[in-house]
Coordinates of C-alpha atoms in Angstrom, one line a residue:
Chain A
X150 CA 97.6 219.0 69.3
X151 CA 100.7 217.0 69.1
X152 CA 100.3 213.0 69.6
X153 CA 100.5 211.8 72.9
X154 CA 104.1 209.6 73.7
X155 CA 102.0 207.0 75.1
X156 CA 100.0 205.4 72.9
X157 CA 98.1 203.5 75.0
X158 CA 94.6 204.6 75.0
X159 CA 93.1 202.6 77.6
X160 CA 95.8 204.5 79.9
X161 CA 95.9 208.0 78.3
X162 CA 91.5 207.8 79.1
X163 CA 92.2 206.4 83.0
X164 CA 92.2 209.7 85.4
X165 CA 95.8 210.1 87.0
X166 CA 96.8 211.3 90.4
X167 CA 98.9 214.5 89.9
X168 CA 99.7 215.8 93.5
X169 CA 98.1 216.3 97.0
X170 CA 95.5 219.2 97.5
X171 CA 96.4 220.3 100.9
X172 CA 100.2 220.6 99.7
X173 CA 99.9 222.5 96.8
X174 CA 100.8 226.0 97.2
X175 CA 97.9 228.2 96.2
X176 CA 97.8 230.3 93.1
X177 CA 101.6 229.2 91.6
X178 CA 102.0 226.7 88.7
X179 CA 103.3 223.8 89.4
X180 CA 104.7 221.3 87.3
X181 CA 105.3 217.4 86.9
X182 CA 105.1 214.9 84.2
X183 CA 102.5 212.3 83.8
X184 CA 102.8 209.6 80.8
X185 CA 106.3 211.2 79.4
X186 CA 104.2 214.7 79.3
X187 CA 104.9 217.7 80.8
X188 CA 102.0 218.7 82.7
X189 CA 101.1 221.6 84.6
X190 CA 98.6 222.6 87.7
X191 CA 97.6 224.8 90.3
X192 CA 95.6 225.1 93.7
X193 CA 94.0 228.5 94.1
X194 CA 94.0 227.1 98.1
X195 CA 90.1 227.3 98.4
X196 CA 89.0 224.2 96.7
X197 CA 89.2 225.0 92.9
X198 CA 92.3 223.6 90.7
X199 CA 93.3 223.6 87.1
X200 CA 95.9 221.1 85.1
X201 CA 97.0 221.8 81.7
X202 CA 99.7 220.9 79.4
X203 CA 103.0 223.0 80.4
X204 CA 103.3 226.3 78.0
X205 CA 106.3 228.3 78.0
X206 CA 104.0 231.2 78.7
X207 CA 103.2 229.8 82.5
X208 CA 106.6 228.3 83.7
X209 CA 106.9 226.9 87.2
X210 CA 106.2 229.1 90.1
X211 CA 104.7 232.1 88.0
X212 CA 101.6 233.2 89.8
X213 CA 98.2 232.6 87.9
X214 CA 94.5 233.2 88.1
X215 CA 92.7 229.8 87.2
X216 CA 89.5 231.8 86.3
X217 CA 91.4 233.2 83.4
X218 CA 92.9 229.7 82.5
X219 CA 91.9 228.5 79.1
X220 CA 92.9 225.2 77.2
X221 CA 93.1 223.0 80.5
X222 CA 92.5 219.6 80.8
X223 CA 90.1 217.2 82.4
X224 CA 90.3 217.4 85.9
X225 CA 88.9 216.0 89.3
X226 CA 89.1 216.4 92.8
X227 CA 88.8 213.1 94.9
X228 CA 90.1 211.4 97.9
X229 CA 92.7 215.0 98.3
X230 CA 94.3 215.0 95.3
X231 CA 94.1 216.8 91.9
X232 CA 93.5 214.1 89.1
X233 CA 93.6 214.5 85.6
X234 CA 93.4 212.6 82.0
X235 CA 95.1 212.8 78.7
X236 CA 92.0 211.3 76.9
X237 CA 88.6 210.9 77.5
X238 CA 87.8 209.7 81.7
X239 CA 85.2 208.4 82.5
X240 CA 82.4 210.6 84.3
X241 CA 83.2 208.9 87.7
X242 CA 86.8 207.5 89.4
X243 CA 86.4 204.4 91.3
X244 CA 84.2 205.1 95.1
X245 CA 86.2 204.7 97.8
X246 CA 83.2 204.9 100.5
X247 CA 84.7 205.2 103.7
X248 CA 86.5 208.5 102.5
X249 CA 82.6 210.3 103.4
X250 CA 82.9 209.3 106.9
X251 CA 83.3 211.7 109.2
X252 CA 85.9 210.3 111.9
X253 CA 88.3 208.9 110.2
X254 CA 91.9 211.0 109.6
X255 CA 92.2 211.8 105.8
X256 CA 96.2 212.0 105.1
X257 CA 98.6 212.2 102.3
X258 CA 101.3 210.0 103.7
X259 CA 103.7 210.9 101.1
X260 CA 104.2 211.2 97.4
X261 CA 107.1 208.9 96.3
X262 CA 109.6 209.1 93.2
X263 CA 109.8 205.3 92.4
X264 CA 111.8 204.0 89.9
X265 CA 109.9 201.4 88.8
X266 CA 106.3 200.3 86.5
X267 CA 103.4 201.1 87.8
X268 CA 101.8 197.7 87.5
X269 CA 105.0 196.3 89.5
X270 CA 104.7 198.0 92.6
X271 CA 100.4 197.4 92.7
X272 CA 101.1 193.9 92.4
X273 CA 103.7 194.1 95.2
X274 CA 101.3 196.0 97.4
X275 CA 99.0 192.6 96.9
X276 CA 101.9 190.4 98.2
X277 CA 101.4 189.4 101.3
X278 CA 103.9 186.9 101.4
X279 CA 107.0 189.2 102.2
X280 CA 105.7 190.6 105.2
X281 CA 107.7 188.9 107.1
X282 CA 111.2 189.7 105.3
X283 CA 110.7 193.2 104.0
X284 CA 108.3 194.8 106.9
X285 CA 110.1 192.9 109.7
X286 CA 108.7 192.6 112.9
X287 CA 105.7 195.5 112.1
X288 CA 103.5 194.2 109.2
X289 CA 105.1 190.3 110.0
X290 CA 107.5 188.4 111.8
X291 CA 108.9 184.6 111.4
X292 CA 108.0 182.1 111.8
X293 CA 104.2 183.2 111.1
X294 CA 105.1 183.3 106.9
X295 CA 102.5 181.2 105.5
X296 CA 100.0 182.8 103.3
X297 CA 96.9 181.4 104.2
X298 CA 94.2 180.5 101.1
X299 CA 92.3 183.6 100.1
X300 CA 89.8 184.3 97.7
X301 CA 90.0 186.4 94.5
X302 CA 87.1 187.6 92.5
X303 CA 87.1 189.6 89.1
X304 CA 83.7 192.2 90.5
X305 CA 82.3 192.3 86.4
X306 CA 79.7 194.9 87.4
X307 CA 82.3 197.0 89.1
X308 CA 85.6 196.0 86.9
X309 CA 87.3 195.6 89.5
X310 CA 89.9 193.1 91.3
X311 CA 88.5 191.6 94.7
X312 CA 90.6 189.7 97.3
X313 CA 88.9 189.1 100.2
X314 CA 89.7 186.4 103.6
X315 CA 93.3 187.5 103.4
X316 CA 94.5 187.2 107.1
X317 CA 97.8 187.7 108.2
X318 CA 99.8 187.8 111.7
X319 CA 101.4 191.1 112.2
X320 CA 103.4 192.3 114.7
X321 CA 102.3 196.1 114.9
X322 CA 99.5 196.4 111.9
X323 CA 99.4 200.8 112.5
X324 CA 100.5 203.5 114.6
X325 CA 97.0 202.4 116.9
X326 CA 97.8 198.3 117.5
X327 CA 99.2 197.7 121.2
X328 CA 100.4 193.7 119.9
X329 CA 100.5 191.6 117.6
X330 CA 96.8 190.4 116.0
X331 CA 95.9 188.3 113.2
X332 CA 94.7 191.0 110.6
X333 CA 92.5 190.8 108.1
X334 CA 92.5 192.2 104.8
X335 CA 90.8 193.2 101.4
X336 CA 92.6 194.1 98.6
X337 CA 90.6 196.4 95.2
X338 CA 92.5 196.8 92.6
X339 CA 89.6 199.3 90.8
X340 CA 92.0 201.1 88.6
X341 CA 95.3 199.7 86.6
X342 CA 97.4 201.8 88.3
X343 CA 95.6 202.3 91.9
X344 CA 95.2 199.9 94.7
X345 CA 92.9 200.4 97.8
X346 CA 93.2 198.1 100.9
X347 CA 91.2 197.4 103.9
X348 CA 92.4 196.4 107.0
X349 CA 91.1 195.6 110.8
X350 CA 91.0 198.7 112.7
X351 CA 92.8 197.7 116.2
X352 CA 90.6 200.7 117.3
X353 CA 87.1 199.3 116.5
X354 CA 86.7 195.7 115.5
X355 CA 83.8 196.3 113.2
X356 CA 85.7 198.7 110.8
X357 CA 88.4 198.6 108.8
X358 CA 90.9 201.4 107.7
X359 CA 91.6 202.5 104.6
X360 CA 95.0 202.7 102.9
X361 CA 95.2 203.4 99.0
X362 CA 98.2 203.4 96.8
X363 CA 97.9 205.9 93.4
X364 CA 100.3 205.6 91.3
X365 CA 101.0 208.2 88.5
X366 CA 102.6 207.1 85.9
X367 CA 105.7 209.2 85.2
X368 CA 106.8 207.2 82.0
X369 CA 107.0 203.3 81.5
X370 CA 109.4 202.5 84.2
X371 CA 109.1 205.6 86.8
X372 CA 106.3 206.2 88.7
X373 CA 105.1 208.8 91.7
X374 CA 103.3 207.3 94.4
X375 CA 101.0 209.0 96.3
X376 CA 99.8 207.6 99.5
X377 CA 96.2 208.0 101.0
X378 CA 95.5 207.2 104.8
X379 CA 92.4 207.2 105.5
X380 CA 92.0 205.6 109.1
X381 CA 91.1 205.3 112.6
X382 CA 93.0 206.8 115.0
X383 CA 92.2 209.6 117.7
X384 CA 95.7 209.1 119.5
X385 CA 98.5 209.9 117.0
X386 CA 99.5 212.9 115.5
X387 CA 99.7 213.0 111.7
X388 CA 103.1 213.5 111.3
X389 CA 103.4 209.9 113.6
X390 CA 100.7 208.3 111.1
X391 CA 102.6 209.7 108.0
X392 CA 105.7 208.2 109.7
X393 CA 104.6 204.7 110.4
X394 CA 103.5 204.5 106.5
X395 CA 106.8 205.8 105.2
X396 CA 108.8 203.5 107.0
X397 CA 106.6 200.7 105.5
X398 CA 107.4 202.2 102.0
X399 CA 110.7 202.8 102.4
X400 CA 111.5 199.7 103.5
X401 CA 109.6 198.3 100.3
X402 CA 111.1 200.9 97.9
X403 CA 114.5 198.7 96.9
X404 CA 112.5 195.9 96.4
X405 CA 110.4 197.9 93.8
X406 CA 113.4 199.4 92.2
X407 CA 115.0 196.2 91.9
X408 CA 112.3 194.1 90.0
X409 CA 113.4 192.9 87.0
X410 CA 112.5 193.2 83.9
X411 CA 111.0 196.6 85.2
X412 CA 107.7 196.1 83.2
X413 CA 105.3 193.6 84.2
X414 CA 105.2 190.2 82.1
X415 CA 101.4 189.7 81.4
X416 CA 102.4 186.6 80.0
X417 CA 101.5 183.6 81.9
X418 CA 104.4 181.9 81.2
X419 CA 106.9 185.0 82.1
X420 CA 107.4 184.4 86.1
X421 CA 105.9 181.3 87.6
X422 CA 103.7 181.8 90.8
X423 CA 102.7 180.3 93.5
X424 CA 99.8 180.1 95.9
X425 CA 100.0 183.5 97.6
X426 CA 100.2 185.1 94.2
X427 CA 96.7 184.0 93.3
X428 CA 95.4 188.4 93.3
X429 CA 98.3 188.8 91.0
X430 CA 97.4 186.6 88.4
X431 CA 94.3 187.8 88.6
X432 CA 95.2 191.1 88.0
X433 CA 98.3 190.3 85.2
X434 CA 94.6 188.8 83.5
X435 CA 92.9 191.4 83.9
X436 CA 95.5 194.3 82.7
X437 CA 96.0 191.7 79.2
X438 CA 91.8 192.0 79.2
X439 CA 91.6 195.6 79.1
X440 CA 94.5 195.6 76.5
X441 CA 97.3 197.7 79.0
X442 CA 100.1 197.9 77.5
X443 CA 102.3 200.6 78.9
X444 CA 104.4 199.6 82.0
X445 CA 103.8 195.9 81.1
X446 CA 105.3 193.5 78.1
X447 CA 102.2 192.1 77.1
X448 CA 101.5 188.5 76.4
X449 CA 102.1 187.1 72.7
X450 CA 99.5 187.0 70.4
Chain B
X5 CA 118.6 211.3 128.2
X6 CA 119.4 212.1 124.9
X7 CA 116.3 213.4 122.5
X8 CA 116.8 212.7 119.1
X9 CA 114.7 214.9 116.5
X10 CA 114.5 212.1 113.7
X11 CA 112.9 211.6 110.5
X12 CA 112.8 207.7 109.8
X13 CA 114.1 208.0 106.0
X14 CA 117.0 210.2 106.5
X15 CA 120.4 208.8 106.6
X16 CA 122.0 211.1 108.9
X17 CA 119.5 210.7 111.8
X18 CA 119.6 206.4 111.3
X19 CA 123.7 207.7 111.5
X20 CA 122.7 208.4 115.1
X21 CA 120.2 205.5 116.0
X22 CA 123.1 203.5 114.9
X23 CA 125.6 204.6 116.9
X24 CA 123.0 204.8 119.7
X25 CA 122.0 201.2 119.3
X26 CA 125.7 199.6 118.6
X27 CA 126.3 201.4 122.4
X28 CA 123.1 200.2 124.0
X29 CA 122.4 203.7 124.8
X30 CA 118.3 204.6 125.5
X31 CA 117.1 207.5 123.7
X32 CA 113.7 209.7 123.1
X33 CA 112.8 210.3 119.8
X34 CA 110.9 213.3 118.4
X35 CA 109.6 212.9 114.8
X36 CA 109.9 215.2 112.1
X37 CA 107.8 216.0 109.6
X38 CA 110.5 216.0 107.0
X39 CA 108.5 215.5 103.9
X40 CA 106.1 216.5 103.1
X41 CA 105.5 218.5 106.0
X42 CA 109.1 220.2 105.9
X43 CA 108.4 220.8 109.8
X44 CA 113.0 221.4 109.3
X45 CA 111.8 225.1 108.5
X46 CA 109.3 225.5 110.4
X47 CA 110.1 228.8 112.7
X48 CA 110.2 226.6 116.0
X49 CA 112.7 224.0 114.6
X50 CA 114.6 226.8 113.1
X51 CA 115.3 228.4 116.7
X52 CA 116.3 225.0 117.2
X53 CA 118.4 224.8 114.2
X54 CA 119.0 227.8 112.2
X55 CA 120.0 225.9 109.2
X56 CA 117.2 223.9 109.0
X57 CA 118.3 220.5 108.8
X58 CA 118.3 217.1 111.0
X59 CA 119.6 215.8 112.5
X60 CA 119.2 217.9 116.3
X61 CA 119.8 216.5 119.7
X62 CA 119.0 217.3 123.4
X63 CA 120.8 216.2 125.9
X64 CA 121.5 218.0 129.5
X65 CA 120.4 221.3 128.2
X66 CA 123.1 221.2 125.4
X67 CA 121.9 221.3 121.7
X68 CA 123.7 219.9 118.8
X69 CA 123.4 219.8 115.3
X70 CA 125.4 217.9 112.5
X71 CA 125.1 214.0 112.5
X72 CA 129.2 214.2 112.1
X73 CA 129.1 216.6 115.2
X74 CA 126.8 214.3 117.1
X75 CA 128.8 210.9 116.2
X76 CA 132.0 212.8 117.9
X77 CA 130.1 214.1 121.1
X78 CA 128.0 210.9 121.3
X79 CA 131.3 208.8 121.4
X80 CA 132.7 210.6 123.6
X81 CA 130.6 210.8 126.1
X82 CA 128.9 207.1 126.2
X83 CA 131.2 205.0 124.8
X84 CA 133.3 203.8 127.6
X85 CA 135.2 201.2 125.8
X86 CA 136.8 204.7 124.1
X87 CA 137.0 202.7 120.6
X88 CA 134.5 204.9 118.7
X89 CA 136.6 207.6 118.9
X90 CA 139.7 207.3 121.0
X91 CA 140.7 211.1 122.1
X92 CA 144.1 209.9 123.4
X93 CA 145.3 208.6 119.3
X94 CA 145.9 212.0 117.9
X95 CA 147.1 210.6 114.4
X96 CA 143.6 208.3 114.6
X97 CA 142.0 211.3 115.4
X98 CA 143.1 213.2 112.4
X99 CA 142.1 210.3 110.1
X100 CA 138.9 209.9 111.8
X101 CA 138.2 213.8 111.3
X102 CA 139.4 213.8 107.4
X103 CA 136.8 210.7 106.9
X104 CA 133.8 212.6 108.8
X105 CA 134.4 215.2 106.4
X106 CA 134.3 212.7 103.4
X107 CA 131.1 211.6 104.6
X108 CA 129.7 215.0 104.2
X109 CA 130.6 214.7 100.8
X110 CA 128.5 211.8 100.7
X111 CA 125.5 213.6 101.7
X112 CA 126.2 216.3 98.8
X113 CA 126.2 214.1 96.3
X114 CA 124.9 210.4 97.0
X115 CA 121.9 211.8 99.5
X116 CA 121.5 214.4 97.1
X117 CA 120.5 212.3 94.0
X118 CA 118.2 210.0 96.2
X119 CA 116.4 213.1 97.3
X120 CA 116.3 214.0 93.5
X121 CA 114.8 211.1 93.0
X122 CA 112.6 210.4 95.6
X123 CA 111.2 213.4 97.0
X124 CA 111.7 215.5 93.8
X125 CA 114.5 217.5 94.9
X126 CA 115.6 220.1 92.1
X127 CA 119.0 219.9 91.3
X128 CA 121.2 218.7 88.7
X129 CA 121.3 215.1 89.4
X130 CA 123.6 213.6 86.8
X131 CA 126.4 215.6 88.8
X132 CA 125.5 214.6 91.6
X133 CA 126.1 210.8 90.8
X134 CA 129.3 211.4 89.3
X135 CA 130.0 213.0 92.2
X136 CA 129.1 209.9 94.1
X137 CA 130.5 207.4 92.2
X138 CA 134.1 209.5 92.5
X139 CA 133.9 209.1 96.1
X140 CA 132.9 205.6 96.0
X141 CA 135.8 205.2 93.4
X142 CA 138.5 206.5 96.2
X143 CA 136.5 204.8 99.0
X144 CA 136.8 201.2 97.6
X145 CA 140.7 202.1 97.3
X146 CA 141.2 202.9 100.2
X147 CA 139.4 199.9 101.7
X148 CA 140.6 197.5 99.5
X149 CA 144.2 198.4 100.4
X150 CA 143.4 198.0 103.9
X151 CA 142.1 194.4 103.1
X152 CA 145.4 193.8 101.7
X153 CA 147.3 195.5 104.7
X154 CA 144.8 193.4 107.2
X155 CA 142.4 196.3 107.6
X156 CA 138.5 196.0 107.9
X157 CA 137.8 199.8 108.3
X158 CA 137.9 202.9 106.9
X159 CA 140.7 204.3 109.8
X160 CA 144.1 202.8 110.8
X161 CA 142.4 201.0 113.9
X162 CA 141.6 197.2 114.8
X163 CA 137.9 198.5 115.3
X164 CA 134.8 200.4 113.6
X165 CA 135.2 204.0 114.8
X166 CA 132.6 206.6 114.2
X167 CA 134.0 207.7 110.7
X168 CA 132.2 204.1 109.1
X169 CA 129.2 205.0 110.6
X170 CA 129.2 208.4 109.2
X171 CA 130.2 206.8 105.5
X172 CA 127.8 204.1 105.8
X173 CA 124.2 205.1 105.3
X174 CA 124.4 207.0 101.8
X175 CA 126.3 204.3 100.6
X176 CA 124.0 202.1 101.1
X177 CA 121.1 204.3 100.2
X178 CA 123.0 205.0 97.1
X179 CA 120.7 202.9 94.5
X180 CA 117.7 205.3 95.7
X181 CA 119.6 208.1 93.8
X182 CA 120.5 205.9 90.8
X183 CA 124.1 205.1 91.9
X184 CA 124.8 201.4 91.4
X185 CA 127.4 199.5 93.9
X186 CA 128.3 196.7 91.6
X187 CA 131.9 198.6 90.7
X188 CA 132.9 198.7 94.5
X189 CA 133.1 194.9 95.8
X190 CA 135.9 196.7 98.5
X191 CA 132.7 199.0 99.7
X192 CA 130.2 195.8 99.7
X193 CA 132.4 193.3 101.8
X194 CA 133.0 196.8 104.4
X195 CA 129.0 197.3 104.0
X196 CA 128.9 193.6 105.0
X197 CA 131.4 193.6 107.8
X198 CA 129.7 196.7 109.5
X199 CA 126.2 195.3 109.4
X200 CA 127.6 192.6 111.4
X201 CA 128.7 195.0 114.4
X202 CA 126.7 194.0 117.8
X203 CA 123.7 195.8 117.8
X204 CA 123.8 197.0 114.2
X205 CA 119.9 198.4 113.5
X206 CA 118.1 198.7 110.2
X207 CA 116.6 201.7 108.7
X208 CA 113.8 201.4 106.0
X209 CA 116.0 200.8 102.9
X210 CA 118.8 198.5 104.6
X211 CA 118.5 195.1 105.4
X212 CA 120.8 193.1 107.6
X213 CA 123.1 191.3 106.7
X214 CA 123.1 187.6 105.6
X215 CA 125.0 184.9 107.7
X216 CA 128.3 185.2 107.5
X217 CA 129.6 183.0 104.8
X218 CA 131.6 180.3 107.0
X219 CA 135.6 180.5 107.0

């Protein structure tokens, strides 16, 4: 087998996110690229999926029988979408819970070309401090700008990223609020490259929905982001749920693209925070712990 | 009342809500599940629309479709200051009419590379941008001549007529698609000028404008 292009092996053994289940049209190769590789896979529409590395022998949108399939890679179902790995994954990806529970809408709000690292855009879905600016008068309005303290915890048994008493004012916090209410939220960052956060349901105070940001890592500075809903709402149509998501990304889309340098510094000296950035320097840590270095510029030695 | 069939990322329906907002003009909105639902080709939107695109509008029992088409009926109907696009100027109306048409070339080639990019459009997208970036080329000309003549838009008028709004969105979308505006300062001050219009509107993408620098 030829040498992977990224040499990172604490990436090339994460699982990736390659596509959405429910919109992969059954029994036809599809293909996209994960860590500058060309990969291929396909949905045989009943549950059962298969990911290999693209072969001239199977080009895009020739039909194909996965039980005949032979030299694929890792892959795993979770959360609806296909996930693969270039090395060794672990036996389990991160739990995500609440995706078991039985009334809550399970969507795909989109899957995003960004041009940008994939440690870049987790660490602006942490920022809370340009809610007001970016997601005007829906996720925060002047003058309520001030991130208030929060907590951050490094979870050692779960290695994972914890922020937890993050509150914010917001305007319109999903496709369910009638107002504006002081939101609560909890960020995970279980995964380098994918972020799950917890809000307050307007629908029912004692839960919280669920909205997750995978990122697959197209090379060093591109990335596809694939959006999981997975909240509480018995009013909207999906379509108006998918919509109220992709506006927020949309809106935060030329911010990402114009970050700069693309990859993330992991060292501390790089970009100076403040406050409100205390999840990112936690997580900047955290990536230089494990040893990431692909989509960052790691710190001196 | 007008009914919009919209999709929030798609610069030629904001081409409408724009126009719609700058003329204080109340609308209904039905959503679209553009991507990744592609509810465009879906056999009841394509009785609406045979070509499968958005925008569409409603509107006593007539149904349009074209954001260029919509700009022109939409302005003439509700606009009763008659700036947006004066029927009685033919020469106006000619420029305003060879602009709409530029704009379409816009979408071919600016829109096209953002959908490339974003939403993993196939085509080839390194033609596209030099597509772009030709029009842009010609555009910033044109409007930096009118600076020069005392012009602040694209048409021989004291006003914004409905040929900037057409132009303006995939310009401004343009670095989605990998097209940089840093070459065409003309284009940015216009950009500027008609994000100051009353009632301009954001779309996810576009910011307002700053305050104006003072005089």
């Amino acid at each position: 087998m030829s040498p992977t292009k990224c040499q990172d092996q604490v990436v090339l053994d994460l699982w990736h996110p390659l596509a959405a289940l429910e919109e992969v049209p059954a029994r036809t190769v599809q293909d996209t690229v994960l860590l500058e590789e060309r990969i291929s896979y396909v949905s045989d529409g009943e549950g059962k999926a298969a990911v290999w590395r693209s072969r001239p022998d199977l080009p895009a949108g020739s039909p194909v029988d996965i039980d005949t399939l032979g030299g694929c890679l890792p892959i795993k179902l979770a959360y609806g979408y296909i996930w693969t790995s270039l090395g060794t994954p672990p036996a389990e990806l991160f739990p995500i819970p609440e995706y078991a529970e039985a009334d809550r809408r399970k969507l795909n709000a989109a899957t995003v070309g960004v041009n940008v690292s994939a440690p870049r855009a987790i660490e602006n879905f942490l920022d809370m401090g340009h809610f007001p600016y970016v997601h005007t008068d829906i996720l925060g309005a002047e003058p309520h700008t001030e991130v208030k303290e929060y907590d951050v915890e490094l979870s050692v048994e779960r290695d994972e990223i914890v922020a937890t008493r993050c509150r914010f004012f917001q305007p319109m916090a999903s496709t369910a609020s009638t107002g504006g209410a002081d939101v609560e939220y909890i960020y995970r960052v279980p995964h380098p490259y994918c972020s799950v956060l917890y809000k307050s349901s307007p629908v029912d105070e004692s839960r919280l929905d669920v909205i997750a940001v995978f990122l697959q890592p197209v090379d060093q500075e591109h990335v596809r982001a694939h959006m999981m809903l997975c909240v509480l709402d018995e009013e909207n149509e999906d379509k108006v749920i998918k919509r109220f998501q992709q506006t927020i990304f949309g809106q935060d889309k030329p911010i990402l693209e114009n970050q700069f340098p693309k990859r993330l510094p992991l060292d501390p000296r790089a970009e100076t925070p403040i406050r409100a950035d205390k999840s990112a320097i936690a997580y900047r840590r955290w990536l230089s712990q494990k040893g990431v270095t692909y989509g960052v510029i790691p710190a001196a030695t | 009342m007008i009914t919009l069939y919209d999709y929030e990322l798609s610069g030629n329906c904001y081409k409408l809500r724009l126009l719609m907002s700058m003329l204080g003009i109340e609308y209904k909105t039905v959503p679209i599940d553009f991507y990744p639902g592609r509810e465009h080709k879906s056999d009841w939107f394509l009785k609406l629309n045979p070509l499968g695109q958005l925008p569409v509008i409603e509107d006593d029992g007539l149904v349009l479709r074209d954001a260029q088409a919509i700009l022109v009926y939409i302005a003439s109907k509700y606009d009763p200051s008659g700036t947006w696009y004066p029927r009685s100027d033919p020469a106006l109306l000619g420029e305003i009419s060879q602009w709409l048409a530029f704009a379409d070339g816009i979408t071919g080639t600016a829109s096209a590379a953002r959908l490339h990019d974003g939403l993993f459009y196939e085509l080839d997208v390194e033609a596209a941008r030099a597509g772009a970036h030709r029009l842009f080329r010609i555009l910033d000309e044109h409007l930096w001549f009118g600076e020069q003549e005392g012009r602040d838009w694209i048409c021989s008028a004291p006003h914004a007529t409905v040929a900037d709004i057409a132009c303006f969105p995939y310009i401004m979308l343009s670095e989605e698609g990998g097209i940089p505006r840093q070459d065409y300062p003309a284009i940015r001050r216009w950009c500027d000028r008609l994000k100051r219009i009353k009632g301009f509107t954001v779309m996810s993408g576009i910011f307002p404008a700053g305050p104006a620098r003072a005089a």
